[in-house]
Tab-separated table of C-alpha atoms in Angstrom:
chain	number	residue	atom	x	y	z
A	1	UNK	CA	99.972	50.231	113.866
A	2	UNK	CA	101.908	47.028	113.249
A	3	UNK	CA	100.786	44.153	115.436
A	4	UNK	CA	101.731	40.531	115.817
A	5	UNK	CA	105.456	40.745	116.673
A	6	UNK	CA	105.657	41.341	120.436
A	7	UNK	CA	109.318	41.654	121.462
A	8	UNK	CA	109.509	41.136	125.198
A	9	UNK	CA	106.712	41.608	127.707
A	10	UNK	CA	106.303	45.342	127.019
A	11	UNK	CA	106.119	44.786	123.258
A	12	UNK	CA	103.554	42.016	123.662
A	13	UNK	CA	101.476	44.130	126.009
A	14	UNK	CA	101.460	47.048	123.586
A	15	UNK	CA	100.579	44.732	120.697
A	16	UNK	CA	97.671	43.168	122.569
A	17	UNK	CA	96.418	46.585	123.693
A	18	UNK	CA	96.612	47.994	120.179
A	19	UNK	CA	94.852	45.038	118.598
A	20	UNK	CA	92.093	44.968	121.181
A	21	UNK	CA	91.547	48.684	120.670
A	22	UNK	CA	91.082	48.000	116.957
A	23	UNK	CA	88.767	45.077	117.679
A	24	UNK	CA	91.381	42.447	116.770
A	25	UNK	CA	92.379	39.536	118.879
A	26	UNK	CA	95.812	38.025	118.418
A	27	UNK	CA	99.504	38.683	118.129
A	28	UNK	CA	101.972	36.243	116.674
A	29	UNK	CA	105.648	35.805	117.282
A	30	UNK	CA	108.832	34.119	116.134
A	31	UNK	CA	109.979	31.364	118.427
A	32	UNK	CA	113.509	30.079	118.639
A	33	UNK	CA	114.648	32.271	115.765
A	34	UNK	CA	112.406	30.489	113.241
A	35	UNK	CA	110.167	32.976	111.394
A	36	UNK	CA	106.503	32.320	112.009
A	37	UNK	CA	104.205	32.974	109.063
A	38	UNK	CA	100.577	33.605	110.003
A	39	UNK	CA	98.148	32.345	107.395
A	40	UNK	CA	94.751	33.952	107.861
A	41	UNK	CA	92.043	31.875	106.247
A	42	UNK	CA	88.437	30.818	106.560
A	43	UNK	CA	87.855	27.918	108.970
A	44	UNK	CA	88.391	25.064	106.502
A	45	UNK	CA	86.443	22.222	108.150
A	46	UNK	CA	88.201	19.161	106.719
A	47	UNK	CA	91.627	20.019	108.130
A	48	UNK	CA	93.181	20.116	104.643
A	49	UNK	CA	94.664	23.590	105.165
A	50	UNK	CA	96.083	22.645	108.557
A	51	UNK	CA	97.653	19.495	107.104
A	52	UNK	CA	99.180	21.459	104.234
A	53	UNK	CA	100.597	24.036	106.644
A	54	UNK	CA	102.146	21.252	108.715
A	55	UNK	CA	103.700	19.551	105.690
A	56	UNK	CA	105.012	22.838	104.277
A	57	UNK	CA	106.527	23.691	107.655
A	58	UNK	CA	108.352	20.356	107.695
A	59	UNK	CA	109.507	20.843	104.106
A	60	UNK	CA	110.939	24.254	105.033
A	61	UNK	CA	113.435	22.533	107.345
A	62	UNK	CA	113.548	25.311	109.882
A	63	UNK	CA	113.489	28.284	107.493
A	64	UNK	CA	109.954	29.162	108.622
A	65	UNK	CA	106.835	27.653	110.084
A	66	UNK	CA	103.243	28.298	108.997
A	67	UNK	CA	100.612	28.972	111.623
A	68	UNK	CA	96.992	28.798	110.466
A	69	UNK	CA	94.787	31.489	111.997
A	70	UNK	CA	91.057	31.181	111.457
A	71	UNK	CA	88.991	34.109	110.293
A	72	UNK	CA	85.235	34.308	111.035
A	73	UNK	CA	82.920	31.787	109.422
A	74	UNK	CA	81.089	34.236	107.129
A	75	UNK	CA	82.655	35.803	104.042
A	76	UNK	CA	81.661	39.282	105.201
A	77	UNK	CA	83.252	38.670	108.584
A	78	UNK	CA	86.424	37.331	106.984
A	79	UNK	CA	86.783	40.358	104.752
A	80	UNK	CA	86.054	42.752	107.607
A	81	UNK	CA	88.755	41.326	109.858
A	82	UNK	CA	91.331	41.293	107.072
A	83	UNK	CA	90.479	44.865	106.094
A	84	UNK	CA	90.832	46.061	109.695
A	85	UNK	CA	94.167	44.343	110.150
A	86	UNK	CA	95.579	45.453	106.824
A	87	UNK	CA	94.360	49.027	107.222
A	88	UNK	CA	96.208	49.026	110.550
A	89	UNK	CA	99.365	47.804	108.724
A	90	UNK	CA	99.439	44.672	110.873
A	91	UNK	CA	102.641	42.781	110.126
A	92	UNK	CA	101.140	39.575	111.482
A	93	UNK	CA	99.208	39.141	108.217
A	94	UNK	CA	101.925	37.277	106.333
A	95	UNK	CA	99.586	35.175	104.197
A	96	UNK	CA	95.866	35.430	103.592
A	97	UNK	CA	93.228	33.414	101.798
A	98	UNK	CA	91.190	35.880	99.755
A	99	UNK	CA	87.888	35.298	98.056
A	100	UNK	CA	88.516	35.911	94.351
A	101	UNK	CA	86.438	39.102	94.480
A	102	UNK	CA	88.738	40.737	97.092
A	103	UNK	CA	92.046	40.593	95.242
A	104	UNK	CA	91.682	43.764	93.155
A	105	UNK	CA	90.348	45.725	96.132
A	106	UNK	CA	93.250	44.707	98.378
A	107	UNK	CA	95.792	45.374	95.614
A	108	UNK	CA	94.431	48.858	94.934
A	109	UNK	CA	94.542	49.648	98.659
A	110	UNK	CA	98.230	48.744	98.857
A	111	UNK	CA	97.647	45.795	101.171
A	112	UNK	CA	99.294	43.114	99.031
A	113	UNK	CA	102.816	42.495	97.801
A	114	UNK	CA	102.770	41.763	94.065
A	115	UNK	CA	104.694	38.771	92.781
A	116	UNK	CA	107.638	39.706	90.582
A	117	UNK	CA	107.536	38.542	86.963
A	118	UNK	CA	109.774	35.514	87.432
A	119	UNK	CA	107.859	34.198	90.438
A	120	UNK	CA	104.532	34.998	88.786
A	121	UNK	CA	105.458	33.026	85.676
A	122	UNK	CA	106.463	30.078	87.815
A	123	UNK	CA	103.468	29.870	90.126
A	124	UNK	CA	100.918	30.409	87.353
A	125	UNK	CA	102.277	27.756	85.005
A	126	UNK	CA	99.444	25.419	84.090
A	127	UNK	CA	96.830	27.463	85.972
A	128	UNK	CA	93.401	27.578	84.347
A	129	UNK	CA	92.425	30.849	82.683
A	130	UNK	CA	89.421	31.519	84.916
A	131	UNK	CA	91.274	31.467	88.255
A	132	UNK	CA	94.243	33.331	86.783
A	133	UNK	CA	92.018	36.228	85.729
A	134	UNK	CA	90.792	36.673	89.303
A	135	UNK	CA	94.349	37.013	90.651
A	136	UNK	CA	95.542	39.549	88.087
A	137	UNK	CA	94.952	43.288	88.359
A	138	UNK	CA	96.431	45.963	86.109
A	139	UNK	CA	98.745	43.410	84.483
A	140	UNK	CA	100.316	42.262	87.748
A	141	UNK	CA	99.800	39.101	89.772
A	142	UNK	CA	98.626	39.910	93.305
A	143	UNK	CA	97.445	36.507	94.423
A	144	UNK	CA	98.306	32.882	93.792
A	145	UNK	CA	95.249	30.832	92.769
A	146	UNK	CA	94.901	28.108	95.395
A	147	UNK	CA	91.321	26.854	95.012
A	148	UNK	CA	88.594	27.366	92.461
A	149	UNK	CA	84.901	26.606	92.148
A	150	UNK	CA	82.012	26.671	89.723
A	151	UNK	CA	78.420	25.567	89.504
A	152	UNK	CA	77.026	22.643	87.542
A	153	UNK	CA	73.487	21.668	86.659
A	154	UNK	CA	72.569	18.711	88.888
A	155	UNK	CA	69.569	16.577	87.991
A	156	UNK	CA	67.739	13.344	88.781
A	157	UNK	CA	68.630	10.693	86.221
A	158	UNK	CA	65.590	8.634	87.221
A	159	UNK	CA	63.312	11.510	86.169
A	160	UNK	CA	65.211	13.185	83.329
A	161	UNK	CA	66.608	11.443	80.240
A	162	UNK	CA	68.603	14.300	78.724
A	163	UNK	CA	69.698	17.351	80.734
A	164	UNK	CA	68.619	20.699	79.249
A	165	UNK	CA	71.255	23.011	77.783
A	166	UNK	CA	69.547	26.379	78.220
A	167	UNK	CA	67.432	28.065	80.898
A	168	UNK	CA	64.409	28.036	78.609
A	169	UNK	CA	64.820	24.302	78.095
A	170	UNK	CA	65.303	23.847	81.842
A	171	UNK	CA	62.018	25.591	82.598
A	172	UNK	CA	60.228	23.517	79.953
A	173	UNK	CA	61.703	20.231	81.225
A	174	UNK	CA	60.823	21.026	84.834
A	175	UNK	CA	57.250	22.052	83.986
A	176	UNK	CA	56.724	18.716	82.210
A	177	UNK	CA	57.377	16.765	85.425
A	178	UNK	CA	54.653	15.815	87.906
A	179	UNK	CA	53.836	18.162	90.751
A	180	UNK	CA	56.161	17.426	93.648
A	181	UNK	CA	59.113	16.776	91.316
A	182	UNK	CA	59.270	19.819	89.060
A	183	UNK	CA	61.200	22.358	91.157
A	184	UNK	CA	64.617	23.749	90.219
A	185	UNK	CA	66.803	24.947	93.092
A	186	UNK	CA	68.770	28.182	92.619
A	187	UNK	CA	70.152	31.027	94.749
A	188	UNK	CA	67.613	33.860	94.803
A	189	UNK	CA	68.138	35.368	98.229
A	190	UNK	CA	69.226	39.002	98.652
A	191	UNK	CA	72.979	38.336	98.862
A	192	UNK	CA	76.124	37.661	96.864
A	193	UNK	CA	74.758	34.409	95.452
A	194	UNK	CA	72.136	36.354	93.507
A	195	UNK	CA	74.853	38.547	91.995
A	196	UNK	CA	76.722	35.373	91.019
A	197	UNK	CA	73.606	34.037	89.278
A	198	UNK	CA	72.946	37.271	87.423
A	199	UNK	CA	76.588	37.670	86.374
A	200	UNK	CA	76.645	34.143	84.932
A	201	UNK	CA	73.522	34.907	82.897
A	202	UNK	CA	74.955	38.240	81.775
A	203	UNK	CA	78.256	36.660	80.712
A	204	UNK	CA	76.368	33.846	78.960
A	205	UNK	CA	74.486	36.548	77.029
A	206	UNK	CA	77.783	38.090	75.910
A	207	UNK	CA	77.575	41.028	78.320
A	208	UNK	CA	79.735	42.465	81.088
A	209	UNK	CA	79.209	44.729	84.084
A	210	UNK	CA	82.265	46.910	83.434
A	211	UNK	CA	85.207	46.940	81.046
A	212	UNK	CA	88.673	48.051	82.089
A	213	UNK	CA	90.404	48.354	85.429
A	214	UNK	CA	91.563	51.107	87.721
A	215	UNK	CA	89.808	54.348	88.613
A	216	UNK	CA	87.701	54.872	85.486
A	217	UNK	CA	86.323	51.640	83.987
A	218	UNK	CA	83.638	51.763	81.336
A	219	UNK	CA	80.203	50.824	82.659
A	220	UNK	CA	78.833	48.305	80.173
A	221	UNK	CA	75.869	46.945	82.116
A	222	UNK	CA	72.456	48.092	80.899
A	223	UNK	CA	72.699	46.922	77.289
A	224	UNK	CA	70.713	44.293	75.380
A	225	UNK	CA	72.643	41.484	77.049
A	226	UNK	CA	71.618	42.872	80.450
A	227	UNK	CA	67.971	42.960	79.420
A	228	UNK	CA	68.175	39.385	78.130
A	229	UNK	CA	69.773	38.140	81.375
A	230	UNK	CA	67.061	39.867	83.405
A	231	UNK	CA	64.356	38.357	81.201
A	232	UNK	CA	65.701	34.878	81.913
A	233	UNK	CA	65.747	35.556	85.650
A	234	UNK	CA	62.185	36.872	85.603
A	235	UNK	CA	60.842	34.104	83.386
A	236	UNK	CA	62.356	31.413	85.564
A	237	UNK	CA	61.259	33.039	88.820
A	238	UNK	CA	57.626	33.357	87.691
A	239	UNK	CA	57.429	29.816	86.288
A	240	UNK	CA	56.186	26.671	88.073
A	241	UNK	CA	59.812	25.491	88.072
A	242	UNK	CA	60.805	28.063	90.688
A	243	UNK	CA	60.626	27.110	94.339
A	244	UNK	CA	58.069	29.338	96.126
A	245	UNK	CA	60.869	30.093	98.619
A	246	UNK	CA	63.315	31.186	95.890
A	247	UNK	CA	63.642	34.719	97.249
A	248	UNK	CA	65.099	33.310	100.477
A	249	UNK	CA	67.159	30.478	99.035
A	250	UNK	CA	70.942	30.106	99.119
A	251	UNK	CA	73.374	27.288	98.277
A	252	UNK	CA	72.764	25.322	101.466
A	253	UNK	CA	68.993	25.754	101.528
A	254	UNK	CA	68.829	24.563	97.910
A	255	UNK	CA	71.030	21.584	98.720
A	256	UNK	CA	68.793	20.491	101.582
A	257	UNK	CA	65.625	20.934	99.540
A	258	UNK	CA	67.067	18.969	96.602
A	259	UNK	CA	67.947	16.138	98.983
A	260	UNK	CA	64.306	15.825	100.063
A	261	UNK	CA	63.393	14.704	96.526
A	262	UNK	CA	61.029	17.600	95.804
A	263	UNK	CA	63.322	18.970	93.093
A	264	UNK	CA	64.627	17.354	89.947
A	265	UNK	CA	67.160	20.067	89.057
A	266	UNK	CA	69.575	22.318	90.894
A	267	UNK	CA	72.340	24.756	89.984
A	268	UNK	CA	74.987	24.581	92.702
A	269	UNK	CA	78.616	23.955	93.591
A	270	UNK	CA	80.211	20.476	93.817
A	271	UNK	CA	80.002	20.399	97.614
A	272	UNK	CA	76.533	18.947	97.141
A	273	UNK	CA	78.030	15.710	95.747
A	274	UNK	CA	79.578	14.341	98.978
A	275	UNK	CA	76.642	15.791	100.908
A	276	UNK	CA	74.124	13.771	98.923
A	277	UNK	CA	76.305	10.661	99.213
A	278	UNK	CA	76.328	10.922	103.006
A	279	UNK	CA	72.868	12.349	103.713
A	280	UNK	CA	70.569	11.231	100.882
A	281	UNK	CA	71.739	7.919	99.347
A	282	UNK	CA	68.634	7.490	97.183
A	283	UNK	CA	69.135	10.932	95.658
A	284	UNK	CA	72.867	10.270	95.262
A	285	UNK	CA	72.273	7.008	93.403
A	286	UNK	CA	70.254	8.928	90.802
A	287	UNK	CA	72.378	12.070	90.674
A	288	UNK	CA	73.435	13.345	87.264
A	289	UNK	CA	75.407	16.408	86.262
A	290	UNK	CA	75.742	18.654	83.222
A	291	UNK	CA	77.174	22.018	82.248
A	292	UNK	CA	75.583	25.128	83.731
A	293	UNK	CA	72.644	26.194	81.516
A	294	UNK	CA	73.233	28.729	78.771
A	295	UNK	CA	71.018	31.411	77.266
A	296	UNK	CA	70.839	30.583	73.567
A	297	UNK	CA	70.797	27.082	72.119
A	298	UNK	CA	74.147	26.181	70.595
A	299	UNK	CA	75.995	28.869	72.551
A	300	UNK	CA	78.042	27.620	75.528
A	301	UNK	CA	77.286	29.101	78.925
A	302	UNK	CA	79.707	31.126	81.011
A	303	UNK	CA	79.356	29.367	84.395
A	304	UNK	CA	79.907	31.135	87.718
A	305	UNK	CA	83.450	31.312	89.055
A	306	UNK	CA	84.398	31.132	92.716
A	307	UNK	CA	87.392	30.066	94.745
A	308	UNK	CA	90.250	31.842	96.421
A	309	UNK	CA	93.711	33.316	95.986
A	310	UNK	CA	96.476	33.343	98.549
A	311	UNK	CA	98.088	36.750	98.968
A	312	UNK	CA	101.100	38.091	100.830
A	313	UNK	CA	100.432	40.943	103.229
A	314	UNK	CA	102.191	44.181	102.316
A	315	UNK	CA	103.425	44.648	105.884
A	316	UNK	CA	104.895	41.197	106.498
A	317	UNK	CA	108.340	41.028	108.093
A	318	UNK	CA	109.145	37.905	106.053
A	319	UNK	CA	108.382	38.469	102.356
A	320	UNK	CA	110.907	35.957	100.990
A	321	UNK	CA	109.741	33.193	103.298
A	322	UNK	CA	106.144	34.040	102.438
A	323	UNK	CA	106.799	33.561	98.719
A	324	UNK	CA	108.365	30.180	99.438
A	325	UNK	CA	105.385	29.200	101.590
A	326	UNK	CA	102.962	30.202	98.826
A	327	UNK	CA	104.782	27.942	96.369
A	328	UNK	CA	104.300	25.029	98.753
A	329	UNK	CA	100.694	25.741	99.717
A	330	UNK	CA	99.531	25.958	96.079
A	331	UNK	CA	101.454	22.882	94.916
A	332	UNK	CA	99.708	20.204	92.886
A	333	UNK	CA	99.903	17.700	95.753
A	334	UNK	CA	98.246	20.118	98.128
A	335	UNK	CA	95.578	21.015	95.593
A	336	UNK	CA	94.699	17.328	95.323
A	337	UNK	CA	94.408	17.322	99.112
A	338	UNK	CA	92.165	20.394	99.157
A	339	UNK	CA	89.926	18.816	96.539
A	340	UNK	CA	89.686	15.284	97.918
A	341	UNK	CA	89.528	16.181	101.615
A	342	UNK	CA	87.905	19.599	101.520
A	343	UNK	CA	85.836	19.576	98.323
A	344	UNK	CA	87.702	22.626	96.969
A	345	UNK	CA	88.363	22.250	93.220
A	346	UNK	CA	91.919	22.799	91.933
A	347	UNK	CA	93.221	25.697	89.871
A	348	UNK	CA	95.933	23.688	88.062
A	349	UNK	CA	94.976	21.953	84.824
A	350	UNK	CA	96.973	18.744	85.311
A	351	UNK	CA	95.553	18.112	88.783
A	352	UNK	CA	92.232	17.192	87.194
A	353	UNK	CA	93.918	14.116	85.743
A	354	UNK	CA	95.046	12.856	89.163
A	355	UNK	CA	93.547	9.433	89.935
A	356	UNK	CA	92.754	10.259	93.562
A	357	UNK	CA	90.914	13.396	92.526
A	358	UNK	CA	88.966	11.679	89.753
A	359	UNK	CA	87.733	9.053	92.207
A	360	UNK	CA	86.152	11.851	94.243
A	361	UNK	CA	85.190	13.971	91.232
A	362	UNK	CA	83.764	11.707	88.512
A	363	UNK	CA	82.733	14.971	86.828
A	364	UNK	CA	86.337	16.261	86.837
A	365	UNK	CA	86.512	16.965	83.097
A	366	UNK	CA	83.256	18.925	83.138
A	367	UNK	CA	84.412	20.823	86.203
A	368	UNK	CA	87.738	21.732	84.578
A	369	UNK	CA	86.079	22.944	81.378
A	370	UNK	CA	83.494	24.928	83.329
A	371	UNK	CA	86.147	26.668	85.440
A	372	UNK	CA	88.330	27.384	82.443
A	373	UNK	CA	85.445	28.873	80.476
A	374	UNK	CA	83.665	30.559	83.381
A	375	UNK	CA	82.578	34.184	83.501
A	376	UNK	CA	84.479	35.925	86.331
A	377	UNK	CA	82.747	38.613	88.334
A	378	UNK	CA	84.090	42.146	87.768
A	379	UNK	CA	87.726	42.550	88.776
A	380	UNK	CA	87.566	45.943	90.465
A	381	UNK	CA	88.232	47.555	93.852
A	382	UNK	CA	84.588	48.661	93.799
A	383	UNK	CA	83.270	45.117	93.589
A	384	UNK	CA	81.476	45.027	96.941
A	385	UNK	CA	79.498	48.165	96.095
A	386	UNK	CA	78.713	46.869	92.618
A	387	UNK	CA	77.500	43.530	93.962
A	388	UNK	CA	75.273	45.240	96.500
A	389	UNK	CA	73.769	47.384	93.750
A	390	UNK	CA	72.996	44.301	91.666
A	391	UNK	CA	71.396	42.067	94.262
A	392	UNK	CA	69.357	44.838	95.868
A	393	UNK	CA	68.074	46.075	92.498
A	394	UNK	CA	66.911	42.706	91.157
A	395	UNK	CA	65.516	41.185	94.354
A	396	UNK	CA	63.014	39.592	94.419
A	397	UNK	CA	63.631	38.176	90.968
A	398	UNK	CA	59.950	37.489	90.310
A	399	UNK	CA	59.377	41.287	90.276
A	400	UNK	CA	62.108	42.096	87.752
A	401	UNK	CA	61.300	44.694	85.093
A	402	UNK	CA	64.002	43.865	82.519
A	403	UNK	CA	64.242	47.219	80.747
A	404	UNK	CA	63.625	49.332	83.818
A	405	UNK	CA	66.055	47.383	85.995
A	406	UNK	CA	68.685	47.503	83.247
A	407	UNK	CA	68.535	51.301	83.287
A	408	UNK	CA	68.705	51.360	87.083
A	409	UNK	CA	71.700	49.034	87.102
A	410	UNK	CA	73.552	51.174	84.579
A	411	UNK	CA	73.018	54.281	86.708
A	412	UNK	CA	73.807	52.709	90.068
A	413	UNK	CA	76.849	50.734	88.909
A	414	UNK	CA	78.184	54.015	87.527
A	415	UNK	CA	77.745	55.546	90.965
A	416	UNK	CA	79.458	52.588	92.560
A	417	UNK	CA	82.575	52.776	90.401
A	418	UNK	CA	82.748	56.524	91.130
A	419	UNK	CA	82.124	55.893	94.848
A	420	UNK	CA	79.180	58.283	94.926
A	421	UNK	CA	77.316	57.801	98.166
A	422	UNK	CA	77.971	54.098	98.603
A	423	UNK	CA	79.860	52.171	101.264
């Protein structure tokens, strides 16, 4: 089924009927002979994406217009709707914002148009290594990095003189603080955020989940680095530094708790910076930041890596216009806009030197280095199954058995990459 291009009342009726039958909701159309490019994306609350779409439409001078179409608010809901549309070969999906962990899956399924070598070289010039790795699968570029993200260690400067560099030092520093100030906020709930935490510890230990791409990657999880990462998780989770509610905590819950003043440390994304400025001025006035904690002293950490890539749907009726629109949407000017208005860090190196961005991101240099040296999650079509295996196996983190869980992870990740009995 190809939806989204009703031609006449009968065509529109058939499109609407087909999409409703599949659980989808909208058809697009070209008006006045100007191609309409539907950009499916998460509901970006600041309006930065809408403003960029408007400006890029004006810059196109009638060659196309970009229409932003909001996906559901949750990441799972966003992926589900995109998968349903793409599996139905819906031509209305011209452009899509993809979480970095979806790109390989969508490419393997044949739902994306790859960028040819010339275009790929152009749109990736100056892009940081971390984001670029998430958009590349089997030596081809399937997405254009548009936003990135990473976590920093946030701390109270009025309580801590020197930020710790490792998790062991973090635990020790937190335990030395008075009761009511010693908690460290982290993401320990049974969801993707826990996989992100574990993967950062694993990468910081020199380990990986898998090596290689395609149908038969090597399963590398389960080694000494895995055991060490699990030891750190367990030791933190059973220490006085861990919030008693750690097993139910996510990014937003940790942010809110940190803003109450009960915690002196937090690992989280930069969205907490404007939040503290607006909602907790006393905390904001004493807010410090440092690189994400490592495992061994003297060895740099591999911070988490988030963000998104913009892809072109394989069934679009307007591939050339879509490429042109991608160039505009990922431009340096628009990435400054996404960062300053929407709190979405850039993927382009030089953007971190922009004055407007640095006013909003006084930690811009640290953020750039952290993104460039981050540890990406596995680039594989089986990622969702692998992530589920990880966060279900190690939750709750206070009950981790490092050696036993390492063996379980090795076995279950192997099943996941072979698609044995998993969704």
